[in-house]
CSV table of C-alpha atoms and ligand atoms in Angstrom, one decimal:
chain,number,residue,atom,x,y,z
A,1,MET,CA,28.6,20.7,35.6
A,2,ARG,CA,26.4,18.5,33.4
A,3,PRO,CA,24.2,20.7,31.2
A,4,ILE,CA,20.5,20.7,31.8
A,5,VAL,CA,19.9,21.4,28.1
A,6,THR,CA,22.7,20.5,25.7
A,7,LYS,CA,23.8,22.8,22.9
A,8,THR,CA,23.0,20.2,20.3
A,9,ALA,CA,21.0,16.9,20.3
A,10,ARG,CA,23.1,14.1,21.8
A,11,ASP,CA,20.6,11.3,22.5
A,12,GLN,CA,21.2,8.5,20.0
A,13,ASP,CA,17.7,7.2,20.3
A,14,THR,CA,15.5,10.3,20.1
A,15,GLY,CA,13.5,9.9,16.9
A,16,ARG,CA,15.7,7.1,15.7
A,17,ARG,CA,14.2,4.6,13.2
A,18,PRO,CA,16.9,2.2,12.0
A,19,SER,CA,16.3,1.5,8.3
A,20,LEU,CA,17.6,-1.3,6.2
A,21,PHE,CA,17.6,-1.3,2.4
A,22,TYR,CA,16.9,-4.3,0.1
A,23,GLY,CA,16.2,-5.1,-3.5
A,24,SER,CA,12.5,-5.2,-2.7
A,25,ALA,CA,10.0,-4.8,0.1
A,26,ARG,CA,9.3,-8.5,0.0
A,27,GLU,CA,13.0,-9.3,0.6
A,28,GLY,CA,13.0,-7.0,3.6
A,29,MET,CA,9.9,-8.6,5.0
A,30,ARG,CA,11.4,-12.0,4.6
A,31,ASP,CA,14.5,-10.9,6.5
A,32,PHE,CA,12.4,-9.6,9.3
A,33,LEU,CA,10.3,-12.7,9.5
A,34,ALA,CA,13.3,-15.1,9.3
A,35,HIS,CA,14.8,-13.3,12.3
A,36,THR,CA,11.6,-12.9,14.3
A,37,LEU,CA,9.5,-16.0,14.0
A,38,ALA,CA,10.6,-18.7,16.4
A,39,SER,CA,8.6,-21.7,15.0
A,40,PRO,CA,6.3,-22.5,12.1
A,41,ASP,CA,3.4,-22.1,14.7
A,42,ASP,CA,4.2,-18.4,14.8
A,43,GLY,CA,1.5,-17.2,12.3
A,44,VAL,CA,1.2,-14.1,10.3
A,45,LEU,CA,-2.2,-12.4,10.0
A,46,LEU,CA,-2.7,-10.6,6.7
A,47,PRO,CA,-5.6,-8.6,5.1
A,48,ALA,CA,-7.7,-10.6,2.7
A,49,PHE,CA,-7.2,-8.3,-0.3
A,50,ILE,CA,-3.9,-9.5,-1.7
A,51,GLY,CA,-3.1,-9.9,-5.3
A,52,LEU,CA,-1.3,-12.5,-7.4
A,53,SER,CA,0.3,-12.0,-10.8
A,54,PRO,CA,1.8,-14.7,-13.0
A,55,ARG,CA,4.9,-12.5,-13.5
A,56,GLU,CA,5.5,-11.2,-10.0
A,57,GLY,CA,3.8,-13.7,-7.7
A,58,SER,CA,2.4,-12.1,-4.5
A,59,GLY,CA,4.6,-9.4,-2.9
A,60,VAL,CA,2.7,-9.7,0.3
A,61,LEU,CA,2.2,-13.4,0.7
A,62,ASP,CA,5.4,-14.8,-0.8
A,63,PRO,CA,7.7,-13.7,2.0
A,64,VAL,CA,5.4,-15.3,4.6
A,65,LEU,CA,5.3,-18.6,2.7
A,66,SER,CA,9.0,-18.5,2.0
A,67,VAL,CA,9.9,-18.7,5.7
A,68,GLY,CA,7.3,-21.5,6.2
A,69,ALA,CA,5.0,-19.5,8.4
A,70,GLN,CA,1.2,-20.1,8.7
A,71,ALA,CA,-0.8,-17.3,7.0
A,72,GLY,CA,-4.2,-16.2,8.3
A,73,PHE,CA,-6.5,-13.6,6.8
A,74,TYR,CA,-8.8,-10.9,8.2
A,75,ASN,CA,-11.6,-9.1,6.4
A,76,LEU,CA,-11.6,-5.5,5.1
A,77,ASN,CA,-14.4,-3.1,4.6
A,78,PRO,CA,-15.5,-2.4,1.0
A,79,ASP,CA,-13.2,0.7,1.0
A,80,LEU,CA,-10.3,-1.5,2.0
A,81,THR,CA,-10.0,-0.2,5.6
A,82,VAL,CA,-9.6,-2.8,8.3
A,83,ASP,CA,-12.7,-4.6,9.6
A,84,VAL,CA,-11.5,-4.2,13.2
A,85,ASP,CA,-14.2,-6.5,14.6
A,86,ASP,CA,-13.0,-9.3,12.3
A,87,LEU,CA,-9.4,-8.6,13.1
A,88,GLU,CA,-10.2,-8.9,16.8
A,89,ARG,CA,-12.0,-12.2,16.2
A,90,ARG,CA,-9.1,-13.7,14.3
A,91,LEU,CA,-6.5,-12.5,16.8
A,92,SER,CA,-8.5,-14.1,19.6
A,93,THR,CA,-9.1,-17.4,17.7
A,94,ASP,CA,-5.6,-18.2,16.5
A,95,SER,CA,-2.2,-17.3,17.7
A,96,TYR,CA,-0.3,-14.8,15.5
A,97,ARG,CA,3.2,-13.3,16.1
A,98,VAL,CA,2.8,-10.7,13.3
A,99,VAL,CA,-0.1,-8.7,12.0
A,100,VAL,CA,0.2,-6.8,8.7
A,101,ILE,CA,-1.8,-3.6,7.9
A,102,ILE,CA,-1.7,-2.4,4.3
A,103,HIS,CA,-2.2,1.3,3.6
A,104,TYR,CA,-3.8,0.6,0.2
A,105,TYR,CA,-2.7,3.0,-2.5
A,106,GLY,CA,-1.1,5.4,-0.1
A,107,ARG,CA,-4.3,6.1,1.9
A,108,THR,CA,-3.8,6.0,5.7
A,109,GLU,CA,-5.6,3.2,7.5
A,110,PRO,CA,-7.8,5.2,9.8
A,111,ARG,CA,-8.0,2.8,12.8
A,112,LEU,CA,-4.3,2.3,13.5
A,113,ALA,CA,-4.4,3.1,17.2
A,114,ALA,CA,-7.2,0.6,17.9
A,115,ILE,CA,-5.4,-2.0,15.8
A,116,ARG,CA,-2.2,-1.5,17.8
A,117,THR,CA,-4.1,-1.9,21.1
A,118,LEU,CA,-5.6,-5.2,19.9
A,119,ALA,CA,-2.2,-6.5,18.7
A,120,ASP,CA,-0.5,-5.5,21.9
A,121,ALA,CA,-3.1,-7.4,23.9
A,122,THR,CA,-2.1,-10.6,22.1
A,123,GLY,CA,1.6,-9.9,21.9
A,124,ALA,CA,1.6,-9.6,18.1
A,125,LEU,CA,4.0,-7.3,16.2
A,126,VAL,CA,2.4,-4.8,13.8
A,127,VAL,CA,3.9,-4.4,10.3
A,128,GLU,CA,2.6,-1.2,8.6
A,129,ASP,CA,2.9,-2.1,4.9
A,130,LEU,CA,3.6,1.2,3.2
A,131,ALA,CA,4.6,-0.3,-0.1
A,132,HIS,CA,2.3,2.3,-1.7
A,133,GLY,CA,2.9,5.0,1.0
A,134,PHE,CA,6.5,6.1,1.2
A,135,PHE,CA,5.4,9.7,0.9
A,136,THR,CA,2.3,9.3,3.0
A,137,ALA,CA,4.5,8.1,5.9
A,138,LEU,CA,6.7,11.2,5.5
A,139,SER,CA,3.7,13.6,5.8
A,140,GLY,CA,3.7,13.7,9.5
A,141,GLY,CA,0.3,12.0,9.9
A,142,THR,CA,-0.5,8.7,11.7
A,143,ALA,CA,0.7,6.3,8.9
A,144,GLY,CA,4.0,4.7,9.9
A,145,ARG,CA,3.7,5.6,13.5
A,146,HIS,CA,1.8,2.8,15.1
A,147,GLY,CA,3.6,-0.3,13.9
A,148,HIS,CA,6.7,-2.0,15.1
A,149,LEU,CA,8.1,-1.7,11.6
A,150,ASN,CA,7.3,-0.1,8.3
A,151,LEU,CA,7.7,-1.7,4.9
A,152,PHE,CA,8.4,0.4,1.8
A,153,SER,CA,8.6,-0.5,-1.8
A,154,LEU,CA,10.9,2.1,-3.3
A,155,HIS,CA,10.5,1.1,-6.9
A,156,LYS,CA,6.8,1.8,-6.7
A,157,MET,CA,7.4,5.5,-5.7
A,158,PHE,CA,10.8,6.4,-7.3
A,159,PRO,CA,11.9,5.7,-10.9
A,160,PHE,CA,13.9,2.7,-9.9
A,161,ASP,CA,13.9,-0.8,-11.3
A,162,ASP,CA,14.0,-2.2,-7.7
A,163,GLY,CA,14.4,-1.2,-4.1
A,164,GLY,CA,12.8,-1.8,-0.7
A,165,MET,CA,13.2,-0.5,2.8
A,166,VAL,CA,12.3,-1.7,6.3
A,167,GLN,CA,12.2,0.9,9.0
A,168,TYR,CA,12.1,-0.4,12.6
A,169,ALA,CA,10.5,1.6,15.4
A,170,THR,CA,13.0,0.4,17.9
A,171,THR,CA,16.5,-1.2,17.8
A,172,ASP,CA,15.4,-4.2,20.0
A,173,LEU,CA,13.7,-5.7,16.9
A,174,LEU,CA,17.0,-6.0,15.1
A,175,ARG,CA,18.2,-9.5,15.6
A,176,GLY,CA,20.7,-10.1,12.8
A,177,GLN,CA,18.7,-8.7,9.9
A,178,ALA,CA,21.2,-7.6,7.1
A,179,GLN,CA,20.4,-5.1,4.4
A,180,THR,CA,21.6,-6.0,0.9
A,181,ARG,CA,21.3,-2.6,-0.9
A,182,PRO,CA,22.7,0.1,1.4
A,183,GLU,CA,23.4,2.4,-1.6
A,184,LEU,CA,19.7,3.0,-2.0
A,185,ALA,CA,19.9,5.3,1.0
A,186,GLN,CA,21.9,7.7,-1.1
A,187,ARG,CA,19.8,7.2,-4.2
A,188,ILE,CA,16.5,8.3,-2.6
A,189,LEU,CA,18.2,11.4,-1.3
A,190,ASP,CA,18.8,12.5,-4.9
A,191,TYR,CA,15.1,13.3,-5.2
A,192,ASP,CA,13.0,16.2,-3.9
A,193,TRP,CA,10.4,14.3,-1.9
A,194,ALA,CA,8.2,17.3,-1.2
A,195,THR,CA,7.9,18.1,-5.0
A,196,ILE,CA,7.1,14.5,-5.8
A,197,ALA,CA,4.5,14.3,-3.0
A,198,ARG,CA,2.9,17.6,-4.1
A,199,ALA,CA,2.7,16.4,-7.8
A,200,ARG,CA,1.0,13.1,-6.7
A,201,ARG,CA,-1.6,14.9,-4.6
A,202,GLU,CA,-2.3,17.5,-7.2
A,203,ASN,CA,-2.8,14.8,-9.9
A,204,PHE,CA,-5.2,12.9,-7.6
A,205,LEU,CA,-7.2,16.0,-6.7
A,206,VAL,CA,-7.5,17.2,-10.4
A,207,LEU,CA,-8.4,13.7,-11.6
A,208,SER,CA,-10.9,12.9,-8.8
A,209,GLU,CA,-12.7,16.2,-9.3
A,210,ARG,CA,-12.9,15.7,-13.0
A,211,LEU,CA,-14.1,12.1,-12.6
A,212,ALA,CA,-16.7,13.1,-10.1
A,213,ALA,CA,-18.2,15.6,-12.6
A,214,LEU,CA,-18.7,13.0,-15.3
A,215,PRO,CA,-22.2,11.8,-16.1
A,216,GLU,CA,-21.0,8.2,-15.9
A,217,CYS,CA,-19.9,8.7,-12.2
A,218,GLY,CA,-22.3,6.7,-10.0
A,219,ARG,CA,-23.8,5.0,-13.0
A,220,ASP,CA,-20.8,3.2,-14.8
A,221,PHE,CA,-18.1,3.7,-12.1
A,222,ASP,CA,-17.7,4.9,-8.6
A,223,PHE,CA,-14.9,5.8,-6.2
A,224,LEU,CA,-13.4,3.7,-3.5
A,225,TRP,CA,-12.7,7.0,-1.9
A,226,GLU,CA,-13.2,10.4,-3.6
A,227,HIS,CA,-11.4,12.6,-1.1
A,228,LEU,CA,-7.8,12.6,-0.3
A,229,GLY,CA,-6.8,12.8,3.4
A,230,ASP,CA,-4.6,15.8,4.3
A,231,ASP,CA,-1.6,13.6,5.1
A,232,ASP,CA,-2.0,11.2,2.2
A,233,VAL,CA,0.1,11.0,-0.9
A,234,PRO,CA,-1.5,8.6,-3.3
A,235,GLN,CA,0.2,5.8,-5.3
A,236,THR,CA,-2.8,5.6,-7.7
A,237,LEU,CA,-6.5,6.6,-7.8
A,238,PRO,CA,-8.6,3.5,-7.6
A,239,VAL,CA,-12.2,3.4,-9.0
A,240,ARG,CA,-14.7,0.6,-9.2
A,241,ILE,CA,-16.2,-0.2,-12.7
A,242,LEU,CA,-19.8,-1.1,-12.2
A,243,SER,CA,-20.2,-3.2,-15.3
A,244,ASP,CA,-18.1,-6.2,-16.4
A,245,ARG,CA,-15.9,-4.1,-18.7
A,246,ARG,CA,-12.9,-3.6,-16.4
A,247,ASP,CA,-10.5,-5.8,-18.3
A,248,ALA,CA,-11.6,-4.2,-21.7
A,249,ILE,CA,-11.1,-0.7,-20.2
A,250,TYR,CA,-7.7,-1.7,-18.9
A,251,ALA,CA,-6.6,-3.1,-22.2
A,252,GLY,CA,-8.1,-0.3,-24.3
A,253,MET,CA,-6.7,2.6,-22.2
A,254,ASN,CA,-3.2,1.0,-22.2
A,255,ALA,CA,-3.4,0.6,-25.9
A,256,ASP,CA,-4.3,4.3,-26.1
A,257,GLY,CA,-1.1,5.1,-24.1
A,258,TYR,CA,-2.5,5.5,-20.6
A,259,GLY,CA,-0.8,3.4,-18.0
A,260,MET,CA,-3.7,2.0,-16.0
A,261,VAL,CA,-3.2,-0.8,-13.6
A,262,SER,CA,-5.6,-3.1,-11.7
A,263,LEU,CA,-4.4,-3.6,-8.2
A,264,TYR,CA,-5.4,-6.3,-7.6
A,265,HIS,CA,-7.2,-8.0,-10.5
A,266,THR,CA,-6.7,-11.5,-9.2
A,267,LEU,CA,-6.6,-12.5,-5.5
A,268,ILE,CA,-4.3,-15.2,-4.1
A,269,GLU,CA,-6.0,-18.5,-4.0
A,270,GLN,CA,-5.9,-18.7,-0.2
A,271,VAL,CA,-8.6,-16.1,0.1
A,272,ARG,CA,-10.8,-17.1,-2.8
A,273,GLY,CA,-14.3,-18.1,-2.0
A,274,ARG,CA,-14.0,-16.7,1.6
A,275,PHE,CA,-14.3,-12.9,1.2
A,276,GLU,CA,-17.0,-12.3,-1.3
A,277,VAL,CA,-17.1,-8.5,-1.3
A,278,LEU,CA,-13.3,-8.3,-1.7
A,279,GLU,CA,-13.3,-10.8,-4.5
A,280,GLU,CA,-16.0,-8.8,-6.3
A,281,LEU,CA,-13.9,-5.7,-5.9
A,282,SER,CA,-10.9,-7.4,-7.4
A,283,ARG,CA,-13.0,-8.0,-10.5
A,284,HIS,CA,-14.0,-4.4,-10.8
A,285,ILE,CA,-11.1,-2.3,-9.5
A,286,ILE,CA,-9.0,-0.2,-11.8
A,287,ASN,CA,-6.3,2.4,-10.8
A,288,PHE,CA,-5.5,5.6,-12.6
A,289,PRO,CA,-1.9,6.8,-12.6
A,290,VAL,CA,-1.3,9.9,-10.5
A,291,HIS,CA,2.5,9.6,-10.1
A,292,GLN,CA,5.0,12.5,-10.4
A,293,ASP,CA,5.4,12.1,-14.2
A,294,VAL,CA,1.7,12.5,-14.9
A,295,ARG,CA,1.0,16.0,-16.3
A,296,VAL,CA,-2.3,17.7,-15.6
A,297,ALA,CA,-2.3,18.5,-19.3
A,298,ASP,CA,-2.7,14.8,-20.0
A,299,VAL,CA,-5.8,14.4,-17.8
A,300,ASP,CA,-8.2,15.4,-20.6
A,301,GLY,CA,-6.9,12.8,-23.0
A,302,MET,CA,-6.9,10.1,-20.2
A,303,LEU,CA,-10.5,10.9,-19.3
A,304,GLU,CA,-11.6,10.9,-23.0
A,305,SER,CA,-10.0,7.4,-23.4
A,306,PHE,CA,-11.7,6.2,-20.2
A,307,ARG,CA,-15.2,7.4,-21.3
A,308,ARG,CA,-14.8,5.9,-24.7
A,309,HIS,CA,-13.9,2.5,-23.3
A,310,LEU,CA,-16.5,2.7,-20.6
A,311,ALA,CA,-19.2,3.3,-23.2
A,312,MET,CA,-18.1,0.7,-25.8
A,313,GLY,CA,-20.2,-2.1,-24.2
A,314,ASP,CA,-23.3,0.1,-24.7
A,315,GLN,CA,-22.8,0.1,-28.5
A,316,SER,CA,-22.2,-3.6,-29.0
B,1,PLP,C1,0.8,-3.8,-0.6
B,1,PLP,C2,2.1,-4.4,-1.1
B,1,PLP,N1,3.1,-4.7,-0.2
B,1,PLP,C3,4.3,-5.3,-0.6
B,1,PLP,C4,4.6,-5.4,-1.9
B,1,PLP,C5,5.9,-6.0,-2.3
B,1,PLP,O1,6.7,-5.0,-2.9
B,1,PLP,P1,8.0,-5.3,-3.6
B,1,PLP,O2,7.7,-5.5,-5.1
B,1,PLP,O3,8.9,-4.2,-3.4
B,1,PLP,O4,8.6,-6.6,-3.1
B,1,PLP,C6,3.6,-5.1,-2.9
B,1,PLP,C7,3.9,-5.3,-4.3
B,1,PLP,O5,4.1,-6.4,-4.7
B,1,PLP,C8,2.4,-4.6,-2.5
B,1,PLP,O6,1.5,-4.2,-3.4
């Protein structure tokens, strides 16, 4: 007799998410697009906050351009969540085969379900860009569970020189894509993901609490978001510098030994002059490190350096 309940799991597809490993997230995205877009008219709709660096190019836009696809752009709110009304407008104006949602700095985009509904109505595939959110996607929340595929940048989360992963929600999206770095599947298992995630969350919570208590908070800088969602594991802690001292603070703190970044300090030229609020943000954003190597004991020194460089403009 066929069992009603088997002794062990037998269904090959329950919970399955075929994952392919690459040298970078952009390489994986390119492989997906090359095997999915049928013609140059199949556009890719991207968020308008995308950076460009002279050394690295644009990790988000380059794969789109490299397959010869048309890129369109939708607006974001000042906290980098999706402006769903604008997304809807763009989807109804032009035809897109792919929509990219970025979970900036590991924070879960809150309107994923509504976005997926809009995309389904136009037949567009949703890419959840979790380049900053490998651990967020593992937390069991909504990130990584509404897209047709998830994109991960492993070298941004693990101490690797390179590495990317594409995780498909269903096997029917696999049409000849070929991973180039299968050994990374083993390498990521050499790390304790829960310990790393806990350290990142703890660092964010300590740092944000200490920043919020500074007299300069609200006057010289403010938060993009101060609170960490229960399921979020941050890549960095972004703040907005309210003066024009962002680049000086960046340079000064790095010279002091604190690895600040500005993601993104320069936007791709395709969006310049079109999304004023986001362009302004790119001139003021700076991101504190909260990764697993940051020790809570280093936070005092980091904040002292931050305050010194914040204040320098006042003395000149
Ligand atoms: C949001 C986002 N997506 C994708 C990428 C591409 O990642 P990778 O460097 O692994 O190609 C980057 C970084 O460039 C990124 O910041």
